[in-house]
Amino acid sequence: MRFKMYGSFRCRMVLLLLFLLLDCNFSNCLADTSSEATTHTNNWAVLVCTSRFWFNYRHMANTLSLYRTVKRLGIPDERIILMLADDMACNARNKYPAQVFNNENHKLNLYGDNVEVDYRGYEVTVENFFRVLTGRHENAVPRSKRLLSDEGSHILLYMTGHGGDEFLKFQDSEELQSHDLADAVKQMKEKRRFKELLIMVDTCQAATLFSQLQSPGVLAIGSSMKGENSYSHHLDSDVGVSVVDRFTFYTLGFFERLNMYNNDSLISLFSSYNPSMLMSTAYYRTDLYQRHLEEVPVTNFFGSVMEMIHTDSAYSLLSRKESFRVEIKMSADKSVPDKKRLMDNPSDLDQISELNIEDQHGALKRIWSTIQKEMEKVEDVDAFVSYGLVLIVPLLAVSMWLTW
Amino acid sequence: MEPKEQSKEKKEKLWFWNWLIASVIFRLVLIYFPKNLNLASRPEVSTPLTSLRRLAEGYWLKQLSVSPYAGSMYHGSPLLLSLLGPLTVKRIEGQPDHLLCSLVFVIADIVNAMLIRATGQNLQMEYIRSLKLLDHVKLLEKPEIIPSGDIAALVYLWNPFTIVACVGLSTSPIENLAIILSLYGACKRQAPLAAFGWVIATHLSLYPAILIIPMILLLGYGPDTPPRKLFLQRRNVEVGDNPPNDRCCEREEVVHRPEVPHIFSWRPVIHFLCWTSLWSVYVLVLCGISVKRYGGLWELFKRTYGFMLTVQDLSPNIGVLWYFFAEVFDFFRNFFLIVFHGNILFMMLPLAIRLKHRPCFLAFVYIAISSMLKSYPSVGDSALYLGLLGLFVNELADMQFSFFLFCGYVGVSLLSPVMHNLWIWRGTGNANFYFATAMAYACLQIILVVESVSAMLNHDRMLRKPLTELQDGKS
């Protein structure tokens, strides 16, 4: 008796396991298909500098440099969340007030005009960071401080500051842990707040910060692996502190030669990091990311390129039955050859509509359909309508004369 | 004697033309020297349906290959857009803005006045003819049968509402032109003209559709006459007058008398309906071609008639719907829309039954009711019915409360801009101030309609009196 029950119990457990596995596969398939099915709609960038105080000048310079790059490549301020302590530019110790440099040649003032900081000073907290990521804000938080991404968004998340094994220090008073970050990303995936996410971390032992991630569609790169430090690039003796970190410096070096229309792939970015120059190993994680890095252009995350379709004819909103030929030009660029495609509505639609017309009985409907066909043939609408209006007067005169 | 009479007649004719030219000059003066009157921006003058600014915006959108109805600015006919649109864009150096459009509206007003005069002359001829038929000696001998056509045309031209609607760049002169054209055509028994006017009037603003009943009655019965009973009574009285031994001559006498003009002739009505369908197909085809790239006819109807019927724009105007629909719950909105529009429809049948012998007056009453209860009324609508009121001066001479109504209209037209200023510009008033004047205006219109109908019915009763006296006298 006991064996039989045990056996049946085992059978049930096996069946349950099988069912669960199938379910997982099914949901995975669904998730896969759903992420493939959504189209890429927009790009967002969340740039976080987690340090304050004058000696962490380079972290703010890192973030501002990346802000400038991302803006230059096309992401507008509405889609950038910039979190900075923002106490460098107007610091009493800053020899160049209201100016922030990332190079000792002082060629580029990162804090020039047009810098929009969304969270500054004491607002840069772990809580606010998670609120931005998950979208759970108080009612009064303005739209400019929210990450309003949708399921088609590509998000770039860049964090820099002081970090360690599985944590990141926030403003010298809090810490962000890797499993918290993984949880936030999981929430984002559940709420469909991104299609693809690129996490870039420039801190000591950066790779540990994203070690707990499990959500699909996430790509992560860190400036150093566990046990390694990330180093600053050079010291600016004029300003008195280090002005940029190595990882960010070489990242910027990669992007400075790019413009909006370049097709450089992510793999070229990731393989441009030389461990000997970085003095650490830039480690990236692709196991959660389905696409091949060779196919993904960097502008998918770092820029915002909208595909522009140029049409000569007027833009018609409802054109179901019309079969029109439209010449489509791809966005012009020297590297991309001009392609002209002729688009025809499928001919089977026409056949279906003709069948419908034949099916409809009633001379009135046939007359109306012929009138509609004639109407659609008219090309120069304005002239036709004006002629029609002018024709009213003689028509009226003739009709009155007829029935006098 | 004769030269004097001729000169007198000439003087009378010149009198009308002088006043007409004077009104045109006055309009032109106002166009050139507006002096901060800001007529085009007043809600009494320009509504979402009649504002020329919105038409210009719709035309500009059309030039950009975008649907002119995008953005909910323009809600009028695409044909009007093709007609007036190019004129809004032409700018002449040194002249005021939209000069060409203002000139078009002035011309429309002149044509309206001429048509009203012609209709009035037609009505007056009918009136005199029917009085002769009734042998109404007293009235015929009245020294002054006022030329109602001239009076009505001048009332229309010099009405401050008309002037303001013309100078204030609203398209109501053109809508009024269509309505008056249809009335004129129906009075003259010109079916194509009447059909054209009715189709265009309905196409431009939906509410003149109710004028089909007066149109059919006008074409069937002819212009306004006293009630049929009077003619029958008259005939009976005459028959009774003749002594029975003259029976052989009776028939001849009866035959010699002209026919009682009250047989409903179907032929003009059928013609009218045929022409209506022809003209509406023509207009629909033109509109369809005009908007084929922007969603077709259904989209057009949604944006024009749907906008009018569903009262989507709740900006204040001189009507009563905006205030109500700003506070009604969404659940009841459709119900109250049906109620408000049904209010116009309910009154059609009883009035038609009671006033079927006076179709022109019936048209006036319909226009007055619809311009009170339509979704976006303006002073241009009241300009029309106040002008048409002048056509019935002779019959409505004994109207009660006429002075009260006159003072009321003057008061409302002065107070309404003041209340609007207090509410919107100074902020010391609120919407209730403005709505109070709108309600007073609606009350005045109701009193006008009621009093004019009762005055007309009293006139008909008065016509019957001598005949009944005759009858009583005999028997």
mmCIF file of C-alpha atoms in Angstrom, chain B residues 36-180:
data_model
loop_
_atom_site.group_PDB
_atom_site.id
_atom_site.type_symbol
_atom_site.label_atom_id
_atom_site.label_comp_id
_atom_site.label_asym_id
_atom_site.label_seq_id
_atom_site.Cartn_x
_atom_site.Cartn_y
_atom_site.Cartn_z
ATOM 1 C CA ASN B 36 -9.870 98.865 -30.806
ATOM 2 C CA LEU B 37 -13.355 97.540 -31.231
ATOM 3 C CA ASN B 38 -11.903 94.021 -31.470
ATOM 4 C CA LEU B 39 -15.082 92.747 -32.977
ATOM 5 C CA ALA B 40 -13.535 89.609 -34.393
ATOM 6 C CA SER B 41 -12.445 88.376 -30.996
ATOM 7 C CA ARG B 42 -15.759 88.840 -29.209
ATOM 8 C CA PRO B 43 -17.572 85.615 -28.421
ATOM 9 C CA GLU B 44 -20.894 87.126 -29.456
ATOM 10 C CA VAL B 45 -19.634 87.616 -32.958
ATOM 11 C CA SER B 46 -17.262 84.790 -33.729
ATOM 12 C CA THR B 47 -18.123 81.284 -32.667
ATOM 13 C CA PRO B 48 -16.177 78.128 -33.431
ATOM 14 C CA LEU B 49 -18.312 77.757 -36.528
ATOM 15 C CA THR B 50 -18.231 81.263 -37.929
ATOM 16 C CA SER B 51 -14.824 82.625 -37.003
ATOM 17 C CA LEU B 52 -12.714 83.689 -39.972
ATOM 18 C CA ARG B 53 -9.535 83.209 -37.974
ATOM 19 C CA ARG B 54 -10.327 79.515 -37.713
ATOM 20 C CA LEU B 55 -11.022 79.367 -41.426
ATOM 21 C CA ALA B 56 -7.628 80.919 -42.086
ATOM 22 C CA GLU B 57 -6.028 78.321 -39.837
ATOM 23 C CA GLY B 58 -7.874 75.527 -41.617
ATOM 24 C CA TYR B 59 -6.708 76.868 -44.965
ATOM 25 C CA TRP B 60 -3.120 77.092 -43.731
ATOM 26 C CA LEU B 61 -3.283 73.493 -42.527
ATOM 27 C CA LYS B 62 -4.640 72.449 -45.906
ATOM 28 C CA GLN B 63 -1.739 74.178 -47.629
ATOM 29 C CA LEU B 64 0.571 72.074 -45.467
ATOM 30 C CA SER B 65 -1.119 68.916 -46.786
ATOM 31 C CA VAL B 66 -2.641 68.269 -43.390
ATOM 32 C CA SER B 67 -6.335 67.792 -42.912
ATOM 33 C CA PRO B 68 -7.963 71.186 -42.293
ATOM 34 C CA TYR B 69 -9.935 69.604 -39.471
ATOM 35 C CA ALA B 70 -6.845 68.530 -37.557
ATOM 36 C CA GLY B 71 -6.465 70.239 -34.265
ATOM 37 C CA SER B 72 -10.139 71.071 -33.885
ATOM 38 C CA MET B 73 -9.892 74.632 -35.117
ATOM 39 C CA TYR B 74 -11.950 74.679 -38.287
ATOM 40 C CA HIS B 75 -15.339 73.032 -38.357
ATOM 41 C CA GLY B 76 -16.939 74.388 -41.452
ATOM 42 C CA SER B 77 -17.476 73.293 -44.989
ATOM 43 C CA PRO B 78 -14.517 72.466 -47.233
ATOM 44 C CA LEU B 79 -16.179 74.381 -50.062
ATOM 45 C CA LEU B 80 -16.167 77.537 -47.961
ATOM 46 C CA LEU B 81 -12.521 76.823 -47.282
ATOM 47 C CA SER B 82 -11.772 76.718 -51.003
ATOM 48 C CA LEU B 83 -13.805 79.873 -51.514
ATOM 49 C CA LEU B 84 -12.601 82.105 -48.700
ATOM 50 C CA GLY B 85 -9.293 80.453 -47.909
ATOM 51 C CA PRO B 86 -7.204 82.045 -50.637
ATOM 52 C CA LEU B 87 -8.684 85.429 -49.743
ATOM 53 C CA THR B 88 -7.501 85.195 -46.166
ATOM 54 C CA VAL B 89 -3.939 84.813 -47.303
ATOM 55 C CA LYS B 90 -3.761 87.713 -49.736
ATOM 56 C CA ARG B 91 -2.361 90.729 -48.002
ATOM 57 C CA ILE B 92 -2.434 94.147 -49.626
ATOM 58 C CA GLU B 93 0.058 96.697 -48.415
ATOM 59 C CA GLY B 94 -1.349 99.495 -46.347
ATOM 60 C CA GLN B 95 -4.842 98.025 -46.131
ATOM 61 C CA PRO B 96 -6.383 96.418 -43.080
ATOM 62 C CA ASP B 97 -6.096 92.681 -42.584
ATOM 63 C CA HIS B 98 -8.549 90.425 -44.349
ATOM 64 C CA LEU B 99 -9.798 93.299 -46.459
ATOM 65 C CA LEU B 100 -10.877 91.051 -49.288
ATOM 66 C CA CYS B 101 -12.888 88.831 -46.975
ATOM 67 C CA SER B 102 -14.569 91.863 -45.433
ATOM 68 C CA LEU B 103 -15.508 93.059 -48.897
ATOM 69 C CA VAL B 104 -16.968 89.638 -49.657
ATOM 70 C CA PHE B 105 -19.086 89.862 -46.513
ATOM 71 C CA VAL B 106 -20.226 93.381 -47.389
ATOM 72 C CA ILE B 107 -21.278 92.194 -50.825
ATOM 73 C CA ALA B 108 -23.088 89.264 -49.196
ATOM 74 C CA ASP B 109 -24.955 91.705 -46.973
ATOM 75 C CA ILE B 110 -25.960 93.834 -49.943
ATOM 76 C CA VAL B 111 -27.224 90.784 -51.802
ATOM 77 C CA ASN B 112 -29.111 89.699 -48.683
ATOM 78 C CA ALA B 113 -30.789 93.102 -48.486
ATOM 79 C CA MET B 114 -31.804 93.014 -52.132
ATOM 80 C CA LEU B 115 -33.201 89.515 -51.791
ATOM 81 C CA ILE B 116 -35.139 90.444 -48.662
ATOM 82 C CA ARG B 117 -36.557 93.443 -50.497
ATOM 83 C CA ALA B 118 -37.620 91.308 -53.429
ATOM 84 C CA THR B 119 -39.192 88.729 -51.104
ATOM 85 C CA GLY B 120 -40.951 91.513 -49.260
ATOM 86 C CA GLN B 121 -42.355 92.937 -52.462
ATOM 87 C CA ASN B 122 -43.563 89.496 -53.458
ATOM 88 C CA LEU B 123 -45.225 88.968 -50.081
ATOM 89 C CA GLN B 124 -46.801 92.360 -50.182
ATOM 90 C CA MET B 125 -48.288 91.759 -53.615
ATOM 91 C CA GLU B 126 -49.743 88.509 -52.355
ATOM 92 C CA TYR B 127 -51.133 90.263 -49.293
ATOM 93 C CA ILE B 128 -52.853 92.936 -51.349
ATOM 94 C CA ARG B 129 -54.177 90.342 -53.729
ATOM 95 C CA SER B 130 -55.646 88.230 -50.972
ATOM 96 C CA LEU B 131 -57.173 91.280 -49.324
ATOM 97 C CA LYS B 132 -58.830 92.132 -52.619
ATOM 98 C CA LEU B 133 -60.115 88.593 -52.860
ATOM 99 C CA LEU B 134 -61.634 88.918 -49.453
ATOM 100 C CA ASP B 135 -62.998 92.336 -50.339
ATOM 101 C CA HIS B 136 -61.502 93.626 -47.180
ATOM 102 C CA VAL B 137 -62.430 97.182 -47.833
ATOM 103 C CA LYS B 138 -61.268 98.585 -44.545
ATOM 104 C CA LEU B 139 -57.738 97.321 -44.797
ATOM 105 C CA LEU B 140 -57.392 98.118 -48.477
ATOM 106 C CA GLU B 141 -58.407 101.636 -47.837
ATOM 107 C CA LYS B 142 -55.813 102.010 -45.162
ATOM 108 C CA PRO B 143 -53.622 104.864 -46.321
ATOM 109 C CA GLU B 144 -50.390 103.195 -45.572
ATOM 110 C CA ILE B 145 -49.527 99.714 -46.386
ATOM 111 C CA ILE B 146 -45.932 100.055 -45.495
ATOM 112 C CA PRO B 147 -43.534 98.703 -48.110
ATOM 113 C CA SER B 148 -42.430 95.811 -45.964
ATOM 114 C CA GLY B 149 -39.690 94.725 -48.377
ATOM 115 C CA ASP B 150 -37.868 98.033 -48.170
ATOM 116 C CA ILE B 151 -38.322 98.263 -44.426
ATOM 117 C CA ALA B 152 -37.085 94.735 -43.889
ATOM 118 C CA ALA B 153 -34.054 95.261 -46.140
ATOM 119 C CA LEU B 154 -33.110 98.460 -44.356
ATOM 120 C CA VAL B 155 -33.685 96.898 -40.945
ATOM 121 C CA TYR B 156 -31.378 94.105 -41.983
ATOM 122 C CA LEU B 157 -28.707 96.462 -43.263
ATOM 123 C CA TRP B 158 -28.772 98.894 -40.375
ATOM 124 C CA ASN B 159 -29.206 96.367 -37.602
ATOM 125 C CA PRO B 160 -26.126 96.763 -35.368
ATOM 126 C CA PHE B 161 -25.960 92.970 -35.135
ATOM 127 C CA THR B 162 -25.606 92.640 -38.892
ATOM 128 C CA ILE B 163 -22.998 95.368 -39.068
ATOM 129 C CA VAL B 164 -21.036 93.810 -36.253
ATOM 130 C CA ALA B 165 -21.248 90.346 -37.824
ATOM 131 C CA CYS B 166 -20.082 91.721 -41.160
ATOM 132 C CA VAL B 167 -17.235 93.873 -39.873
ATOM 133 C CA GLY B 168 -16.297 91.335 -37.224
ATOM 134 C CA LEU B 169 -15.244 88.826 -39.872
ATOM 135 C CA SER B 170 -17.743 86.090 -39.196
ATOM 136 C CA THR B 171 -19.076 83.904 -41.964
ATOM 137 C CA SER B 172 -22.695 84.327 -40.929
ATOM 138 C CA PRO B 173 -23.488 86.745 -43.814
ATOM 139 C CA ILE B 174 -22.817 83.864 -46.182
ATOM 140 C CA GLU B 175 -24.972 81.452 -44.192
ATOM 141 C CA ASN B 176 -27.735 84.052 -44.111
ATOM 142 C CA LEU B 177 -27.327 84.518 -47.857
ATOM 143 C CA ALA B 178 -28.026 80.845 -48.449
ATOM 144 C CA ILE B 179 -31.139 80.896 -46.255
ATOM 145 C CA ILE B 180 -32.528 84.069 -47.799
#
